[in-house]
CSV table of C-alpha atoms and ligand atoms in Angstrom, one decimal:
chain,number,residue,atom,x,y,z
A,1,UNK,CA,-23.7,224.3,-18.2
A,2,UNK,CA,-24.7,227.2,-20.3
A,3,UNK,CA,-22.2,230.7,-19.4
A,4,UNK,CA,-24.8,233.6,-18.3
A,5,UNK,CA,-23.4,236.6,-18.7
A,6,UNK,CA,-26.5,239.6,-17.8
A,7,UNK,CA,-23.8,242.9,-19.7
A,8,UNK,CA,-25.1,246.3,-18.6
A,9,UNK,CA,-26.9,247.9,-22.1
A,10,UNK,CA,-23.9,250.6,-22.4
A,11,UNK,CA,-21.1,247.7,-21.8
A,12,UNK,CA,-19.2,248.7,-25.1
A,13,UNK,CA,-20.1,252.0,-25.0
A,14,UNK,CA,-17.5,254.2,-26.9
A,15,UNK,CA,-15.9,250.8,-28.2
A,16,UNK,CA,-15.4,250.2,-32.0
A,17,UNK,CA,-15.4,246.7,-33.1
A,18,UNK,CA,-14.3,245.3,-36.2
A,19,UNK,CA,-15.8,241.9,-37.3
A,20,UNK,CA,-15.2,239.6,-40.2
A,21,UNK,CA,-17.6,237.5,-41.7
A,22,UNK,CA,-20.1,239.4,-40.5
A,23,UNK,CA,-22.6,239.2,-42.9
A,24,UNK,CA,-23.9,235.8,-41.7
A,25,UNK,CA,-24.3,233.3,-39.3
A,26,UNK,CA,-22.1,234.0,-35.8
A,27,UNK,CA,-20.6,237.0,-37.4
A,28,UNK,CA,-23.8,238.6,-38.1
A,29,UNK,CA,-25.2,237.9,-34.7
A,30,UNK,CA,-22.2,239.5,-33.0
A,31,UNK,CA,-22.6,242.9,-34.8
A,32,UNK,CA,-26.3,243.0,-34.0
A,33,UNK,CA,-25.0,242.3,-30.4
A,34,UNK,CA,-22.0,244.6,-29.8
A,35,UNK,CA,-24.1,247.8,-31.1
A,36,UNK,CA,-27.6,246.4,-28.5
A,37,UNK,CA,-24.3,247.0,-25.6
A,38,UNK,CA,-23.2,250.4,-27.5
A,39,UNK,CA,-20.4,249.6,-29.9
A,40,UNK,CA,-19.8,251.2,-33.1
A,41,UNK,CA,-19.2,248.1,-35.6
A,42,UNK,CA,-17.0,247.8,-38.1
A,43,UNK,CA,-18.6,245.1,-40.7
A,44,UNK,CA,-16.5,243.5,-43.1
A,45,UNK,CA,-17.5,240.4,-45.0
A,46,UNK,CA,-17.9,238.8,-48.7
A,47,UNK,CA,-21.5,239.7,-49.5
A,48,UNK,CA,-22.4,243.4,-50.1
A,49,UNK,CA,-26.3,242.3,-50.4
A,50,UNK,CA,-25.6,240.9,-47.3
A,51,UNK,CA,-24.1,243.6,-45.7
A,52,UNK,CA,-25.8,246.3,-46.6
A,53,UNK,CA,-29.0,244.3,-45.6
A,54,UNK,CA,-27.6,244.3,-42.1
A,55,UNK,CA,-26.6,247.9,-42.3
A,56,UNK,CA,-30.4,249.0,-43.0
A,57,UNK,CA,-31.1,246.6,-39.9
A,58,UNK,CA,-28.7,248.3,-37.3
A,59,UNK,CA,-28.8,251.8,-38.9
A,60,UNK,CA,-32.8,251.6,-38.4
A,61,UNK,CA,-32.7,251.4,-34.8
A,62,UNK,CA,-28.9,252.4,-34.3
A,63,UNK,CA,-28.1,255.2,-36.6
A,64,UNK,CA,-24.4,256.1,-36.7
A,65,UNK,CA,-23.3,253.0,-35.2
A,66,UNK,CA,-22.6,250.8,-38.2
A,67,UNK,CA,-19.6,251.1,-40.9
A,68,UNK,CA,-19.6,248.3,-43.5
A,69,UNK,CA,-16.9,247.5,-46.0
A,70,UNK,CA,-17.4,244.7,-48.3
A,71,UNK,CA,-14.4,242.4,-48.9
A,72,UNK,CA,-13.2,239.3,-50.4
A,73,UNK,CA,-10.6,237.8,-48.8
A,74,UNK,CA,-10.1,235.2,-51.3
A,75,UNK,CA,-8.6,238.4,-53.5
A,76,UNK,CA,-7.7,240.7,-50.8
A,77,UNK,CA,-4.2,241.5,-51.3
A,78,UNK,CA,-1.4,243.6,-48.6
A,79,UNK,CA,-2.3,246.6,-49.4
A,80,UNK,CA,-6.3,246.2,-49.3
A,81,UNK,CA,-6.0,245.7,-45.7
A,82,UNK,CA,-3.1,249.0,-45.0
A,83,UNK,CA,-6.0,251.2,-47.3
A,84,UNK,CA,-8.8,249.7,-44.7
A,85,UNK,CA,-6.5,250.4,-41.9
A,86,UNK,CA,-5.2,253.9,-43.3
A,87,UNK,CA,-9.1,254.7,-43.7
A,88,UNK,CA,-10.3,253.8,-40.3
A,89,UNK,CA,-7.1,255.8,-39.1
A,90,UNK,CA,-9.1,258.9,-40.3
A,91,UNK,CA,-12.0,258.1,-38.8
A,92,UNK,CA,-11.7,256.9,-35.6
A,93,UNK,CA,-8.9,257.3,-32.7
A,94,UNK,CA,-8.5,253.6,-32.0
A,95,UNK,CA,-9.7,250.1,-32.5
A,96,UNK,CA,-11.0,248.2,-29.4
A,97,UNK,CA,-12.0,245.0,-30.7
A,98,UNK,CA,-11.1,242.8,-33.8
A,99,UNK,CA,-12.7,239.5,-33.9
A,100,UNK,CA,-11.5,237.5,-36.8
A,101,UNK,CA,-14.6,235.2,-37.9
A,102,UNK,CA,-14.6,234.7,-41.7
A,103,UNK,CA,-14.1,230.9,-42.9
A,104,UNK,CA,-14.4,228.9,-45.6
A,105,UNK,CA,-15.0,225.2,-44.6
A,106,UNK,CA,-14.2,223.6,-47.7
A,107,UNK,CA,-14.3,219.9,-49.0
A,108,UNK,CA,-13.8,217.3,-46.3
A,109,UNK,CA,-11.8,214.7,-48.1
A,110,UNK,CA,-8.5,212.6,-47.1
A,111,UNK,CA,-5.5,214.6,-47.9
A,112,UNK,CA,-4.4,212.2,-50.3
A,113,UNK,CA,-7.6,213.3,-52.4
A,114,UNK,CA,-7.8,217.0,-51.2
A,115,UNK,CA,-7.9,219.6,-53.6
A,116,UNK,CA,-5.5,221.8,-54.4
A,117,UNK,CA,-8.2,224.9,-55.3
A,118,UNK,CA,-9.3,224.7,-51.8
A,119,UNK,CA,-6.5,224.4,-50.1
A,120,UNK,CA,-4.9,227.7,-51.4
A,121,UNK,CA,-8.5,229.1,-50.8
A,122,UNK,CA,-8.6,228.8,-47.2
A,123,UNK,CA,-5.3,229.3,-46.5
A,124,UNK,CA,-6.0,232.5,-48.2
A,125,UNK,CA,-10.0,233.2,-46.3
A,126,UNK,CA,-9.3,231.4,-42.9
A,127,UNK,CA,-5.2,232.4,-42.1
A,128,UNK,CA,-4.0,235.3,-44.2
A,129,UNK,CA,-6.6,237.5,-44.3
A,130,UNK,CA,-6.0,237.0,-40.6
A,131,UNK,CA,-2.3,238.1,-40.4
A,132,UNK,CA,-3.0,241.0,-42.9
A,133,UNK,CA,-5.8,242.5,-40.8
A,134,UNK,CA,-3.8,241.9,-37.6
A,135,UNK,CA,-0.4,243.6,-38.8
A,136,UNK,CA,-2.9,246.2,-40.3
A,137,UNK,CA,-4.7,247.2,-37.1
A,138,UNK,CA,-1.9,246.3,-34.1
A,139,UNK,CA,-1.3,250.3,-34.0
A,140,UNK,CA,-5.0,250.8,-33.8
A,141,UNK,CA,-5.2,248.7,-31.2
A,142,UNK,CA,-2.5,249.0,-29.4
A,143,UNK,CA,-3.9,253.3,-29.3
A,144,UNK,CA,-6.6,251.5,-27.1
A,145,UNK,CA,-7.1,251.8,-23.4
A,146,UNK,CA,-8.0,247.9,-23.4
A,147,UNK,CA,-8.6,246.4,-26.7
A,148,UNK,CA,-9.6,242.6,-27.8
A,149,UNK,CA,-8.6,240.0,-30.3
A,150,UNK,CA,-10.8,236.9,-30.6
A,151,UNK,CA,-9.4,234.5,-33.4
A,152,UNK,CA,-12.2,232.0,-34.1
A,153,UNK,CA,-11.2,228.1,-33.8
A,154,UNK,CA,-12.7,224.9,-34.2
A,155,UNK,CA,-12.5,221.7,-32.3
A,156,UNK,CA,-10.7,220.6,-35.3
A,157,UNK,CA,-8.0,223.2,-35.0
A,158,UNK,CA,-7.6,221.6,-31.7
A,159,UNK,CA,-7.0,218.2,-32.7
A,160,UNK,CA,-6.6,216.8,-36.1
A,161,UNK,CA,-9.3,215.0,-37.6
A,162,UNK,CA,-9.4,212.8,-40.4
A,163,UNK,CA,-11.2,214.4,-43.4
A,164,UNK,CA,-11.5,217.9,-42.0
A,165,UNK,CA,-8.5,218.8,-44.3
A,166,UNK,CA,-7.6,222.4,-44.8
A,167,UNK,CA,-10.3,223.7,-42.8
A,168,UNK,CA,-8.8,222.1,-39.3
A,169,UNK,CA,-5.3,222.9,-40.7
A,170,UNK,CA,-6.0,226.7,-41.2
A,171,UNK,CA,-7.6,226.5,-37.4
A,172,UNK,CA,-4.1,225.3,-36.3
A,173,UNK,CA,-2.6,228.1,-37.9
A,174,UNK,CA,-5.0,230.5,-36.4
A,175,UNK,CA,-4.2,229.2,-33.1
A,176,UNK,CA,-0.5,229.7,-34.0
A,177,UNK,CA,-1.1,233.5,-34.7
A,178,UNK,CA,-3.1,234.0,-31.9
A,179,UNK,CA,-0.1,232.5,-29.3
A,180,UNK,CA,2.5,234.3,-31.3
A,181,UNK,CA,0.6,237.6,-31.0
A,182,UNK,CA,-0.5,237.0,-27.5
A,183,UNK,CA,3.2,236.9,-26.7
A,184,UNK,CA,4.3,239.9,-28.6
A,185,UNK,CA,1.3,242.0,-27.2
A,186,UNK,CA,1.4,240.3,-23.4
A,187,UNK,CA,3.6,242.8,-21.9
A,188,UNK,CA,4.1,245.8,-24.2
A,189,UNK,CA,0.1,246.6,-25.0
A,190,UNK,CA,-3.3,246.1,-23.3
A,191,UNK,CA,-4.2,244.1,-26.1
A,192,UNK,CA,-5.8,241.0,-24.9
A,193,UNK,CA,-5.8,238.4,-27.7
A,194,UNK,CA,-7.1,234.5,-27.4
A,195,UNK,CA,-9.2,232.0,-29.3
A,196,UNK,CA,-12.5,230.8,-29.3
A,197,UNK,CA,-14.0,227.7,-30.5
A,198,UNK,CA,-17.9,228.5,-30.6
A,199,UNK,CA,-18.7,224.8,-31.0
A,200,UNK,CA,-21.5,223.6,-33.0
A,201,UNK,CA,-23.7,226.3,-34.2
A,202,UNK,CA,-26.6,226.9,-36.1
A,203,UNK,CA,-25.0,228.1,-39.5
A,204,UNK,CA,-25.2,227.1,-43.2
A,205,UNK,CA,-21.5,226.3,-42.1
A,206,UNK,CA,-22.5,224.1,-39.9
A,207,UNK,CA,-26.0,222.4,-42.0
A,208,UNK,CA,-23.2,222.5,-45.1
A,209,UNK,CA,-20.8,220.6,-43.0
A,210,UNK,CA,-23.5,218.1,-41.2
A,211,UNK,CA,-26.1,218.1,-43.6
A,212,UNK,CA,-28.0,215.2,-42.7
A,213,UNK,CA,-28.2,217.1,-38.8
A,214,UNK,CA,-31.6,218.1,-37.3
A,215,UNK,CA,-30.6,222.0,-37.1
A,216,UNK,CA,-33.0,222.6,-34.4
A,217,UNK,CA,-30.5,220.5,-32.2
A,218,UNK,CA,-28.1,222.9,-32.6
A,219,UNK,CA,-27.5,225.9,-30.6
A,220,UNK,CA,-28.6,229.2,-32.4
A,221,UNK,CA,-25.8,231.7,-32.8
A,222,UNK,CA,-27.4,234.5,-30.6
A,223,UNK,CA,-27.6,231.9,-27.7
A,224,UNK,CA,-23.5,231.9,-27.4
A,225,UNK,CA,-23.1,235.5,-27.2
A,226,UNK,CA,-22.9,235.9,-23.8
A,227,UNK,CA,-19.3,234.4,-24.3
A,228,UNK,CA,-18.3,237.1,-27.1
A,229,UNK,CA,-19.9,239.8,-24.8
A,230,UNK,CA,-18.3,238.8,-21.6
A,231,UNK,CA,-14.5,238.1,-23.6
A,232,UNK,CA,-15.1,241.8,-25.1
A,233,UNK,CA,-15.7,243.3,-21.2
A,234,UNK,CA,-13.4,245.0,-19.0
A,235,UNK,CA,-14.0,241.6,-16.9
A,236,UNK,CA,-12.4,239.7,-19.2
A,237,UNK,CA,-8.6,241.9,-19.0
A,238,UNK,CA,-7.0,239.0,-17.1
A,239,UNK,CA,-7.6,236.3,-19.9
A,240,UNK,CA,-4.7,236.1,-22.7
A,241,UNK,CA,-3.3,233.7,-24.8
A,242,UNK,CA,-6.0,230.9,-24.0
A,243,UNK,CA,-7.7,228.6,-26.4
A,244,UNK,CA,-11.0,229.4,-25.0
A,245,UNK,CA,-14.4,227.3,-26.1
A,246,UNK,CA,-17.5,228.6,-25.7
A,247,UNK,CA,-19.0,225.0,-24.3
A,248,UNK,CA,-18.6,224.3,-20.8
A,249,UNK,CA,-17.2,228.4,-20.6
A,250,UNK,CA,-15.6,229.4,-17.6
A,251,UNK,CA,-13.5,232.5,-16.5
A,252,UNK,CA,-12.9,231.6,-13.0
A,253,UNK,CA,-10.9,228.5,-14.6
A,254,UNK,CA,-9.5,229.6,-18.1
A,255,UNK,CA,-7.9,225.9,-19.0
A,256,UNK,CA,-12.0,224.9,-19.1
A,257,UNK,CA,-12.7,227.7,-20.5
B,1,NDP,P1,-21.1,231.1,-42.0
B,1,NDP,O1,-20.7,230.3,-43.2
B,1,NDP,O2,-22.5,231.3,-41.6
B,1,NDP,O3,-20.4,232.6,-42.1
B,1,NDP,C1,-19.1,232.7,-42.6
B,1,NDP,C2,-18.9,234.2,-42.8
B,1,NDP,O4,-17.6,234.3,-43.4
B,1,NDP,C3,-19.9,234.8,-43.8
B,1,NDP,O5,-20.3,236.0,-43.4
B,1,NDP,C4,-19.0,234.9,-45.1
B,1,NDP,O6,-19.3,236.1,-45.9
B,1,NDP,C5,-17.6,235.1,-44.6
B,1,NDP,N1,-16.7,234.7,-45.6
B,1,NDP,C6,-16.6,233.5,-46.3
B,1,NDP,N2,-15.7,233.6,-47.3
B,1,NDP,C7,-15.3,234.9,-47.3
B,1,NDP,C8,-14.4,235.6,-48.1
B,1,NDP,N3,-13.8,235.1,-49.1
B,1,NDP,N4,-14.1,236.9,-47.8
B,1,NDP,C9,-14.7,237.5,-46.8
B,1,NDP,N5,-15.6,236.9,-46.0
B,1,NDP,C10,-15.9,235.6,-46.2
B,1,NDP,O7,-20.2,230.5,-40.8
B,1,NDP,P2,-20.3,230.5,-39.2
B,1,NDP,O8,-21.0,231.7,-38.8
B,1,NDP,O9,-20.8,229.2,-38.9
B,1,NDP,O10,-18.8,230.5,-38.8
B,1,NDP,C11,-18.1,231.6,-38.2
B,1,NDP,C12,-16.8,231.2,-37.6
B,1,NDP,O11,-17.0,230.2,-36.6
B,1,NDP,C13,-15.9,230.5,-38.7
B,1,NDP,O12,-14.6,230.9,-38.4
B,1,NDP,C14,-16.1,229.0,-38.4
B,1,NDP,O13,-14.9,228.3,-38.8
B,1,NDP,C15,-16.3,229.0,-36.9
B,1,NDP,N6,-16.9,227.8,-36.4
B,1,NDP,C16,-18.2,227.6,-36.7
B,1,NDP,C17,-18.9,226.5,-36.2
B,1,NDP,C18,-20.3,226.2,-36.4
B,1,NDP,O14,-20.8,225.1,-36.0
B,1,NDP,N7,-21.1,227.1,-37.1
B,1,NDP,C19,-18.2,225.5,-35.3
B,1,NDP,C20,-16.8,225.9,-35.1
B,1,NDP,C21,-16.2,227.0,-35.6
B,1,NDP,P3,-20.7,236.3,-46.7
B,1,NDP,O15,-21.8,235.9,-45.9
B,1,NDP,O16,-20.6,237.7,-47.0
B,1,NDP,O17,-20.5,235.4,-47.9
């Protein structure tokens, strides 16, 4: 059953939201969402066309509401992401939302024949860009009232699969960082961190990794935000630390969710 979720227009009113990968695909559809329910968004992703093509399309009907800072995470080093954080320091009094998204999916390929190029690659894209942003921002958000971390996962990342190679291994690690942090945050913040696997959606991710798919079978991007939307909402305080999916969503019972 699909999760319906009908948010009030000013739900993330006075939030700022900082999304990776969000010059495309679920990423991309998540910025244009947050600002409809009032966020400010904080855009980061590979792509400056991209970006700043999505900047003219929120700034035209949201002016003010959009920051966009084009990064490679493949590169990105330490002190990129303290320069990012040190910057958004200046600029606004706390982060309420982080939703790490960016991936690389990488050749699927027996390990024994996996190579070594994209390995380091999405260890680099899919894990640390994740633990640099997140020791980066932790004072941001922790200055929040009630502040969200959604790590993005994978059925993959959930169980291994044969051929899925780094790609479902960096999920595993992402899961990882999300318990660990859950943990650390659980009793000393309001930060409320978990994972989401959106499931098959209509991406060039997902027509790269299932090219021979029908993509009009696949659910569109914009059709599982409800889930982002609800996870960002006050009404979504008491979940932390779960491995949430977006199919078959439901609060009332996080292990399904
Ligand atoms: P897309 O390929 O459409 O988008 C991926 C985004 O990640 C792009 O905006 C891209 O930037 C960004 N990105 C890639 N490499 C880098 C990099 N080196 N530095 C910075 N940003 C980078 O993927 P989806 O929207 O499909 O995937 C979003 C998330 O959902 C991923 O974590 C993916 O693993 C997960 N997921 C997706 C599923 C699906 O069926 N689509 C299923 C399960 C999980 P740019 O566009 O600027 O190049």
């Amino acid at each position: 059953m699909t999760f319906e979720y009908s948010a009030p227009e000013n739900l993330l009113e006075n939030k700022t939201i900082m999304i990776t990968g969000a010059g495309d695909g679920i990423g991309k559809a998540c910025a244009q969402c947050f600002v409809d329910h009032g966020a400010t968004v904080i855009l980061l992703s590979r792509s400056q066309d991209k970006l700043e093509a999505l900047y003219d399309q929120i700034e035209s009907t949201h002016p003010g509401k959009v920051i966009i800072h084009p990064m490679d995470f493949k590169i990105a080093v330490a002190q990129d992401y303290k320069a990012l954080a040190e910057s958004l320091n200046q600029q606004f009094p706390c982060l309420d939302g982080l939703i790490h998204n960016a991936a690389l999916l990488g050749a699927r390929s027996p390990i024994e024949f996996y190579p070594e190029q994209d390995w380091n690659d999405l260890m680099q894209v899919n894990v640390n860009s994740a633990f640099h942003l997140s020791k980066a921002l932790i004072p941001a958000l922790t200055q929040s009232e009630d502040a969200r971390v959604i790590f993005t996962s994978s059925s993959v990342g959930r169980v291994g699969k044969a051929y899925w190679g780094a790609y479902g291994i960096t999920k595993f690690a992402v899961e990882g960082l999300m318990q660990t942090m859950a943990d650390e945050l659980a009793n000393t913040s309001s930060v409320r961190v978990n994972s989401l696997n959106p499931g098959g959606t209509r991406t060039q991710m997902r027509k790269d990794a299932y090219p021979a798919e029908d993509p009009a079978t696949v659910p569109t991007a914009d059709s599982i935000m409800p889930v982002y939307l609800y996870l960002m909402s006050p009404e979504a305080k008491s979940l932390h630390g779960q491995a949430l999916s977006v199919r078959g969503f439901d609060p009332s019972e996080p292990e399904k969710a």
